[in-house]
XYZ file of C-alpha atoms in Angstrom:
628
model
C -16.867 33.366 35.202
C -13.517 34.306 36.664
C -11.032 31.447 37.072
C -10.680 31.984 40.853
C -14.430 31.864 41.394
C -14.747 28.724 39.277
C -11.983 26.956 41.205
C -13.586 27.892 44.533
C -16.948 26.542 43.454
C -15.436 23.305 42.169
C -13.805 22.622 45.538
C -17.164 22.276 47.309
C -19.114 20.724 44.453
C -18.038 17.043 44.885
C -19.202 17.004 48.511
C -22.475 18.690 47.602
C -23.002 16.265 44.728
C -22.548 13.243 47.010
C -24.938 14.712 49.560
C -27.522 15.515 46.912
C -27.227 12.073 45.320
C -28.269 10.436 48.578
C -31.462 12.487 48.613
C -32.277 12.204 44.921
C -35.059 9.714 44.181
C -35.904 10.531 40.551
C -35.232 12.697 37.494
C -37.485 15.445 38.797
C -35.083 16.026 41.674
C -32.286 17.010 39.285
C -33.515 20.568 38.794
C -33.771 21.015 42.559
C -30.003 20.611 42.995
C -27.912 23.735 43.690
C -26.633 25.505 40.575
C -22.968 24.702 41.230
C -23.816 20.999 41.600
C -25.676 20.981 38.283
C -22.763 22.822 36.712
C -20.343 20.236 38.085
C -22.428 17.366 36.695
C -22.787 18.975 33.267
C -19.042 19.738 33.136
C -18.022 16.211 34.122
C -16.826 15.430 30.590
C -19.297 12.672 29.755
C -21.701 14.939 27.866
C -21.221 16.208 24.313
C -22.269 19.599 22.978
C -25.335 17.946 21.484
C -26.227 16.541 24.893
C -25.858 19.965 26.498
C -28.109 21.459 23.832
C -30.790 18.891 24.574
C -30.480 19.316 28.335
C -30.815 23.099 28.076
C -34.056 22.763 26.098
C -35.849 20.678 28.734
C -36.746 23.399 31.202
C -36.015 26.947 32.305
C -33.887 25.829 35.259
C -31.459 23.825 33.125
C -31.476 26.513 30.435
C -30.255 28.992 33.053
C -27.485 26.648 34.164
C -26.449 26.156 30.530
C -26.413 29.854 29.727
C -24.267 30.716 26.748
C -21.684 32.676 28.754
C -21.509 30.225 31.623
C -19.103 27.528 32.786
C -20.888 24.653 31.011
C -20.317 25.918 27.478
C -16.864 27.186 28.410
C -15.945 23.658 29.454
C -17.366 22.234 26.222
C -15.203 24.680 24.255
C -12.106 23.942 26.365
C -12.405 20.172 26.049
C -12.966 20.339 22.290
C -10.298 22.940 21.457
C -7.898 23.272 24.422
C -5.161 25.091 22.472
C -7.470 28.063 21.857
C -7.983 28.879 25.541
C -4.728 30.855 25.674
C -6.390 33.510 23.502
C -8.983 34.328 26.190
C -8.540 36.274 29.401
C -10.303 34.979 32.558
C -11.776 38.436 33.075
C -13.281 38.748 29.571
C -16.992 38.297 28.991
C -17.308 35.546 26.370
C -20.410 34.081 24.799
C -19.042 30.534 24.810
C -21.972 29.025 22.963
C -21.499 31.489 20.114
C -17.737 30.899 20.133
C -18.391 27.169 19.928
C -20.648 27.611 16.898
C -18.209 29.921 15.113
C -15.263 27.582 15.765
C -17.217 24.562 14.570
C -18.261 26.376 11.392
C -14.647 27.427 10.755
C -13.581 23.796 11.157
C -16.103 22.601 8.584
C -15.010 25.307 6.145
C -11.350 24.401 6.660
C -11.972 20.729 5.962
C -14.005 21.562 2.882
C -11.189 23.658 1.439
C -8.479 21.125 2.323
C -10.500 18.347 0.674
C -10.787 20.381 -2.534
C -7.059 21.084 -2.908
C -5.987 17.630 -4.137
C -8.428 17.663 -7.031
C -7.653 21.262 -7.960
C -3.870 21.213 -7.689
C -2.731 17.597 -8.041
C -0.938 18.162 -11.351
C 0.974 21.296 -10.375
C 2.199 23.349 -7.442
C -0.455 25.271 -5.561
C -0.639 28.421 -7.725
C -0.207 32.046 -6.784
C -3.926 32.700 -6.374
C -4.766 29.208 -5.125
C -5.275 30.518 -1.599
C -7.853 33.140 -2.526
C -10.692 31.070 -1.010
C -8.884 31.073 2.318
C -8.236 34.801 2.312
C -11.978 35.441 1.873
C -13.093 33.256 4.780
C -15.271 34.822 7.445
C -14.572 34.410 11.144
C -11.403 34.520 13.268
C -8.307 33.283 11.468
C -7.109 31.544 14.647
C -10.099 29.183 14.431
C -9.234 28.222 10.864
C -5.569 27.730 11.762
C -6.522 25.628 14.777
C -8.492 23.237 12.570
C -5.535 22.900 10.218
C -3.322 22.056 13.196
C -5.888 19.464 14.296
C -5.649 17.846 10.858
C -1.858 17.811 11.019
C -1.993 16.190 14.454
C -4.316 13.383 13.390
C -2.840 10.135 14.642
C -1.649 7.256 12.527
C -0.536 6.913 8.925
C -3.834 7.872 7.364
C -5.174 11.113 5.878
C -1.744 11.827 4.335
C -3.221 13.931 1.534
C -5.260 15.994 3.964
C -2.177 16.584 6.079
C -0.147 17.521 2.992
C -2.521 20.295 1.930
C -3.363 21.403 5.478
C 0.364 21.970 5.960
C 0.614 24.031 2.770
C -2.379 26.179 3.700
C -1.162 26.733 7.258
C 2.308 27.566 5.921
C 0.818 30.195 3.628
C -1.466 31.757 6.239
C 1.234 32.146 8.837
C 3.797 33.455 6.371
C 1.419 36.131 5.149
C 0.781 37.263 8.702
C 4.500 37.276 9.568
C 5.425 39.147 6.384
C 2.866 41.853 7.152
C 4.243 42.135 10.691
C 7.790 42.391 9.345
C 6.859 45.176 6.931
C 5.210 47.124 9.760
C 8.243 46.478 11.967
C 10.629 47.905 9.368
C 8.773 51.211 9.578
C 9.527 51.529 13.298
C 12.511 53.508 14.681
C 15.599 51.512 15.638
C 16.342 50.516 19.214
C 18.499 47.808 20.711
C 15.678 45.278 21.068
C 14.783 45.670 17.422
C 17.725 43.566 16.281
C 16.417 40.531 18.140
C 12.813 41.149 17.144
C 13.748 41.419 13.470
C 15.780 38.220 13.655
C 12.805 36.431 15.211
C 10.560 37.547 12.325
C 13.018 35.969 9.891
C 13.073 32.808 12.008
C 9.263 32.666 12.105
C 8.891 33.251 8.364
C 11.247 30.417 7.464
C 9.696 28.099 10.086
C 6.006 29.050 10.104
C 4.857 25.681 11.446
C 7.128 25.862 14.493
C 5.959 27.455 17.735
C 8.349 30.422 17.785
C 7.567 33.635 19.630
C 9.577 36.696 20.569
C 8.339 36.323 24.148
C 9.693 32.779 24.479
C 13.059 33.715 23.009
C 13.294 36.757 25.266
C 12.492 34.522 28.248
C 15.301 32.140 27.311
C 17.743 35.026 26.943
C 16.564 36.441 30.271
C 17.480 33.140 31.937
C 20.988 33.537 30.498
C 21.096 37.124 31.787
C 20.246 35.832 35.278
C 23.180 33.409 35.110
C 25.439 36.261 34.026
C 24.210 38.333 36.985
C 25.017 35.464 39.313
C 28.562 35.335 37.955
C 28.820 39.136 38.000
C 27.841 39.149 41.668
C 30.894 37.040 42.383
C 33.113 39.546 40.542
C 31.574 42.714 41.988
C 28.675 42.399 44.411
C 27.941 46.128 44.066
C 27.895 46.226 40.295
C 25.150 48.625 39.084
C 23.870 46.088 36.527
C 22.680 43.900 39.399
C 20.195 46.608 40.375
C 18.578 46.755 36.933
C 14.943 45.705 36.828
C 13.465 43.665 33.995
C 12.848 45.857 30.960
C 15.264 48.614 31.980
C 17.797 49.761 29.404
C 20.133 52.001 31.394
C 23.717 52.116 30.140
C 26.860 51.961 32.256
C 29.481 54.580 31.363
C 32.580 53.289 33.197
C 34.765 51.053 31.000
C 35.920 48.921 33.933
C 32.339 48.112 34.948
C 31.479 47.314 31.337
C 34.493 45.021 31.143
C 33.300 43.093 34.192
C 29.962 42.470 32.470
C 31.673 41.209 29.302
C 33.902 38.889 31.340
C 30.803 37.447 33.020
C 29.039 37.018 29.670
C 32.038 35.192 28.192
C 32.227 32.843 31.164
C 28.502 31.988 31.141
C 28.027 31.722 27.377
C 31.187 29.889 26.376
C 32.436 28.107 29.511
C 29.284 27.358 31.457
C 26.635 26.953 28.719
C 29.120 25.818 26.024
C 27.896 28.102 23.233
C 30.265 28.087 20.268
C 30.590 29.069 16.650
C 29.531 26.271 14.302
C 32.700 25.732 12.307
C 31.908 22.099 11.435
C 28.520 22.828 9.831
C 28.834 26.504 8.977
C 26.554 26.482 5.910
C 23.450 25.262 7.683
C 20.337 27.455 7.770
C 19.688 26.425 11.385
C 22.673 28.592 12.364
C 20.630 31.673 11.425
C 17.421 30.850 13.282
C 17.498 32.322 16.768
C 15.379 29.612 18.368
C 17.761 26.994 16.974
C 20.818 28.947 18.118
C 19.431 28.795 21.665
C 18.507 25.100 21.415
C 21.706 23.899 19.737
C 23.932 26.518 21.406
C 25.759 27.227 18.198
C 25.528 29.610 15.280
C 27.458 31.764 12.830
C 28.953 35.230 13.490
C 25.780 37.249 12.891
C 23.421 35.106 15.000
C 25.951 34.691 17.815
C 26.550 38.472 17.736
C 22.824 39.243 18.068
C 22.587 36.967 21.102
C 25.703 38.533 22.668
C 24.492 42.061 21.858
C 21.081 41.477 23.441
C 22.567 40.128 26.676
C 25.160 42.908 26.914
C 22.635 45.691 26.303
C 20.280 44.294 28.948
C 23.161 44.551 31.428
C 24.083 48.104 30.478
C 26.952 47.637 27.989
C 26.222 49.647 24.808
C 27.657 47.306 22.176
C 26.851 48.027 18.537
C 26.636 45.760 15.455
C 29.318 46.052 12.758
C 28.578 44.706 9.281
C 32.189 43.623 8.803
C 32.889 41.737 5.547
C 32.945 37.933 5.828
C 32.636 38.038 9.627
C 29.969 39.957 11.554
C 31.328 41.737 14.654
C 30.292 43.938 17.572
C 32.105 47.091 18.625
C 32.729 48.397 22.142
C 33.568 52.077 22.522
C 36.679 52.941 24.540
C 36.645 56.691 23.868
C 35.222 59.577 25.839
C 31.505 60.171 25.323
C 30.866 63.166 23.068
C 34.378 63.209 21.593
C 35.156 62.716 17.911
C 35.945 59.024 17.499
C 37.571 56.929 14.829
C 37.834 53.174 14.290
C 40.812 52.904 16.679
C 38.682 54.114 19.598
C 36.796 50.830 19.629
C 37.464 47.248 20.604
C 35.781 44.748 18.314
C 34.164 41.643 19.774
C 34.007 38.329 17.929
C 30.976 36.527 19.421
C 31.629 33.612 17.049
C 35.143 33.304 18.516
C 34.096 33.016 22.184
C 33.870 36.777 22.731
C 37.477 37.466 21.772
C 38.323 41.182 21.811
C 40.066 42.460 18.673
C 41.926 45.541 17.533
C 41.615 46.960 14.012
C 44.740 45.037 13.034
C 43.283 41.833 14.481
C 40.086 42.343 12.464
C 42.008 42.629 9.218
C 44.035 39.552 10.109
C 40.774 37.700 10.812
C 39.563 38.103 7.221
C 42.970 38.320 5.562
C 42.599 41.730 3.945
C 42.672 45.472 4.571
C 39.298 47.239 4.542
C 38.194 50.862 4.604
C 37.134 52.649 7.781
C 33.517 52.750 6.579
C 33.207 48.991 7.070
C 33.857 49.374 10.806
C 30.758 51.546 11.217
C 27.595 50.632 13.079
C 24.629 49.417 11.014
C 20.895 49.744 11.600
C 18.339 46.975 11.978
C 17.435 46.816 8.300
C 21.066 46.294 7.270
C 21.505 43.550 9.854
C 18.370 41.770 8.617
C 19.520 42.261 5.021
C 22.717 40.393 5.844
C 20.876 37.587 7.626
C 18.468 37.121 4.735
C 21.357 37.409 2.266
C 23.020 34.476 4.024
C 19.799 32.464 3.755
C 19.525 33.422 0.101
C 23.023 32.084 -0.581
C 22.147 28.840 1.213
C 18.902 28.573 -0.768
C 20.848 28.780 -4.025
C 23.153 26.002 -2.815
C 20.398 23.540 -1.940
C 20.397 20.505 -4.197
C 18.042 18.022 -2.578
C 15.100 20.305 -1.796
C 13.424 20.391 -5.188
C 10.761 22.772 -3.932
C 13.474 25.397 -3.293
C 11.533 26.420 -0.170
C 14.454 28.194 1.492
C 15.243 30.103 -1.697
C 11.602 31.112 -2.078
C 11.332 32.212 1.553
C 14.552 34.222 1.496
C 13.560 35.924 -1.766
C 10.227 36.915 -0.229
C 11.993 38.362 2.809
C 14.644 40.223 0.844
C 12.107 41.740 -1.553
C 9.921 42.772 1.382
C 12.836 44.934 2.545
C 14.149 45.966 -0.891
C 11.323 45.563 -3.424
C 13.250 47.102 -6.342
C 16.204 44.671 -6.492
C 16.138 43.859 -10.211
C 18.367 40.774 -10.132
C 16.387 39.207 -7.302
C 13.100 39.978 -9.014
C 14.463 38.279 -12.113
C 15.570 35.294 -10.031
C 12.116 35.105 -8.468
C 10.487 35.150 -11.906
C 12.799 32.372 -13.134
C 12.048 30.354 -10.002
C 8.286 30.623 -10.476
C 8.735 29.639 -14.092
C 10.960 26.657 -13.178
C 8.582 25.371 -10.515
C 5.486 25.908 -12.620
C 3.718 27.993 -9.988
C 0.878 29.425 -12.017
C -2.591 30.810 -11.268
C -5.468 28.392 -11.007
C -6.879 29.745 -14.254
C -4.085 29.797 -16.825
C -5.673 32.593 -18.808
C -5.892 34.807 -15.727
C -4.494 38.253 -16.508
C -3.219 38.806 -12.986
C -0.238 36.489 -13.388
C 2.475 36.847 -10.771
C 5.322 36.077 -13.147
C 4.171 38.716 -15.623
C 3.701 41.215 -12.797
C 7.289 40.646 -11.668
C 8.626 40.925 -15.204
C 6.732 44.145 -15.859
C 8.165 45.597 -12.637
C 11.699 44.605 -13.690
C 11.254 46.209 -17.092
C 10.198 49.470 -15.429
C 13.177 49.454 -13.038
C 15.828 48.460 -15.559
C 15.053 48.588 -19.301
C 18.480 47.014 -19.877
C 17.018 43.684 -18.791
C 14.797 43.651 -21.890
C 16.317 40.449 -23.298
C 15.923 38.356 -20.152
C 12.463 39.753 -19.504
C 11.350 39.115 -23.072
C 12.536 35.503 -22.907
C 10.589 34.791 -19.726
C 7.476 36.611 -20.944
C 7.498 34.525 -24.130
C 7.788 31.235 -22.254
C 5.155 32.289 -19.709
C 2.663 33.047 -22.472
C 3.534 29.769 -24.209
C 2.780 27.937 -20.968
C -0.621 29.630 -20.774
C -1.425 28.543 -24.309
C -0.382 24.951 -23.590
C -2.574 24.896 -20.493
C -5.544 26.040 -22.567
C -5.041 23.099 -24.923
C -4.759 20.467 -22.185
C -7.733 18.097 -22.038
C -8.343 15.579 -19.267
C -5.697 13.429 -17.628
C -3.550 10.642 -19.002
C -4.790 7.253 -17.806
C -2.359 4.306 -17.844
C -3.834 0.813 -17.842
C -1.589 -2.116 -16.966
C -3.740 -4.408 -19.094
C -2.790 -2.645 -22.337
C -0.303 -4.477 -24.546
C 2.176 -1.574 -24.611
C 2.467 -1.821 -20.802
C 3.131 -5.562 -20.641
C 6.741 -5.106 -19.459
C 5.833 -2.936 -16.451
C 6.596 -5.079 -13.391
C 5.974 -2.688 -10.499
C 3.091 -0.461 -9.429
C 2.478 2.847 -7.742
C 2.544 2.635 -3.953
C 5.171 -0.095 -3.690
C 8.144 0.616 -1.446
C 11.305 -0.229 -3.383
C 15.071 -0.263 -2.976
C 17.617 0.884 -5.554
C 20.021 -1.971 -6.309
C 22.991 0.251 -7.096
C 22.640 3.216 -4.742
C 20.769 1.506 -1.901
C 18.181 4.213 -1.313
C 14.592 3.444 -0.279
C 11.752 4.965 -2.271
C 8.081 4.692 -3.202
C 6.774 4.579 -6.784
C 4.305 7.313 -7.721
C 4.355 6.963 -11.505
C 5.683 4.848 -14.380
C 6.294 4.907 -18.130
C 6.622 1.858 -20.419
C 9.926 3.283 -21.708
C 12.152 6.198 -20.732
C 10.331 9.432 -21.587
C 13.202 11.807 -20.892
C 15.019 13.713 -23.644
C 18.209 12.620 -25.405
C 20.368 14.984 -23.350
C 19.117 13.545 -20.046
C 19.592 9.984 -21.327
C 23.154 10.822 -22.344
C 23.998 12.649 -19.120
C 22.624 9.824 -16.954
C 24.475 7.235 -19.044
C 21.270 5.255 -19.589
C 22.730 3.531 -22.652
C 25.191 1.690 -20.400
C 22.319 -0.216 -18.772
C 21.758 -3.758 -20.144
C 18.244 -2.798 -21.273
C 19.069 0.838 -22.055
C 16.135 3.211 -22.315
C 13.863 0.556 -23.853
C 12.505 -0.572 -20.478
C 9.980 0.795 -17.995
C 11.085 3.770 -15.913
C 9.563 4.808 -12.591
C 8.988 8.134 -10.858
C 10.007 7.618 -7.250
C 10.012 9.671 -4.055
C 13.293 9.012 -2.253
C 13.836 9.005 1.509
C 16.397 11.840 1.221
C 13.686 14.200 -0.057
C 14.562 13.984 -3.752
C 12.448 12.822 -6.700
C 14.124 10.497 -9.205
C 13.459 8.620 -12.421
C 14.710 5.048 -12.059
C 15.089 2.209 -14.544
C 13.167 -0.976 -13.812
C 16.309 -3.129 -13.774
C 17.742 -0.948 -10.974
C 14.785 -1.439 -8.607
C 13.826 -4.325 -6.351
C 11.208 -4.934 -3.678
C 12.116 -3.665 -0.231
C 11.714 -6.730 1.982
C 11.441 -4.520 5.072
C 9.278 -1.605 3.873
C 9.188 1.524 5.978
C 7.570 4.925 5.626
C 9.348 7.208 3.156
C 9.951 10.569 4.820
C 9.485 12.667 1.694
C 7.592 16.000 1.878
C 5.461 15.135 -1.180
C 4.225 11.700 -0.073
C 0.834 13.162 0.855
C 0.463 14.715 -2.575
C 0.118 11.247 -4.080
C -0.897 8.874 -1.286
C -3.618 8.811 1.354
C -2.277 6.097 3.669
C 0.713 3.908 4.531
C -0.403 0.403 5.508
C 2.913 -0.837 6.864
C 3.808 -2.642 3.618
C 2.752 -0.195 0.886
C 1.126 3.148 0.182
C -2.471 3.548 -0.958
C -2.848 6.124 -3.763
C -5.194 9.028 -3.214
C -8.192 9.506 -5.489
C -6.330 11.678 -8.006
C -3.418 9.277 -8.465
C -5.747 6.278 -8.671
C -7.606 7.947 -11.551
C -4.332 7.992 -13.492
C -3.395 4.390 -12.628
C -6.779 2.666 -12.083
C -5.491 -0.922 -12.321
C -2.386 -0.608 -10.157
C -3.966 -1.032 -6.727
C -5.164 -4.564 -7.443
C -1.653 -5.496 -8.581
C -0.213 -3.975 -5.394
C -2.449 -6.165 -3.250
C -1.317 -9.265 -5.151
C 2.334 -8.263 -4.813
C 2.037 -7.586 -1.093
C 0.309 -10.927 -0.601
C 2.999 -12.798 -2.524
C 6.087 -10.993 -1.238
C 5.346 -10.122 2.374
C 3.019 -12.979 3.294
C 5.573 -15.468 1.985
C 8.233 -13.723 4.086
C 6.076 -14.086 7.215
C 5.494 -17.777 6.489
C 9.236 -18.398 6.096
C 9.930 -16.550 9.334
C 7.347 -18.645 11.188
C 8.938 -21.858 9.952
């Protein structure tokens, strides 16, 4: 039913319902009510889908009112899954009952898969082919994604493990879709809007759980363009750019008119809206994400240039991107159209430096060196995206806290999507997979991503034989070790060799020396690290050295550490630990401690009872003292 018709009907329904209620004397009168009144009653929100199913089976009259394509089932679908309604047009014919069934089935399948992930992948990263079950699912992918979002949005501090794996699955699904879109995009011919669109794909790929769309970013930029037009009107009320309609891409040829546009852009961007280059936090990945540039109003030369370029082109100024070394620039032609031009026929615009206009000499002074004329040339979309991803790649290599190397992994994926035969990056990707232990679910599986990468490298560059051979050997050794693994190691506190272990998994602790908060997710009766690690960490300087229990802890800064027992103490004011891997090990935070999930409890079956005793002794005593 069209939205307008539905709204019109709903306006008269309350009055009709009141009138009918006065005349109704029994259940048999219900079916005698007008159709729109019955519809209004059944859409009131108090009935579930099961109720509607039962109502529709009572008689022909109610079955007609509850027809599968009607308002009743549409309302059931909308109330249950409101975020999905944006995917339907009011004019489309939709079998809402069938949609409801398909969405419900997709939800059950999603929950089944999420529930299986902890048991399958607790001991290692989700492997390369770990998502194969998801890829083979039937039904619309948006239904499956919507259920994952519902899991992530579950209230409270429970279901942490479900949320952990739902996030990983959703991350994977969206990245695959974005990567496919990016590859298709790179096959398209260049145009001025392509620079922004490509940058948004990079933004989306690195932030797949954020609600980022090209349409929203274009709308935000359009609002800036409107402000520029307002300023431009004050400079020249007859400026031709003011007559442009949305979506037009006409270019102004007169330099003076172009200059007026650039003056208006500089005023709005840098004086009115306070955009600026981020000199204080230059090496931050957020500076490269277009949605963050618009939110934070700051960025680095390449992201600020893309914003400036997009605004200028929409207002008829044909700026072009210049892949200048160390500092991305835009160029503005001052020569006669059709004439032979050189680098001195352009003015170069530094969007990072508040739109400052530079000569060739100024550009060289900016970076402190002389460069060849070729580096002042315009670059296409692919080269611009290559530079953006290259910046992200450099930042990914610098990251120290993020032990999942997510930014490095994402930027490698993006770079290799554009340039699949980059030997050094393929080698880096292989080393990264090896370091993180990202293997297939079945270790003996022949289709092993690391080996595929290494084989590709060997084909491209036989000179890499030594590095490739080393990684192949260690990959095969890993497969053999995995074949020999049997069961899981179970640690019982009651065993004599564990008598010195004072703390348990799930307890929120504080480091005595460094002051960080953390939660314990594993322990050893003595330090199990190698001699080199013990020497580097100066463990021998501790009073009890390495002959004391050591604990695996998740730290609030996102790192994972191995701490000596004598350096830990109870946190008297326990708070949630904002670590990305908390859900991998724990199912709930109670306010005083974490409850291990089923897989972790199997490995430490006696710890939970000790945790309860500790919480009772430590935190209950604290409450009693406070009350006194």
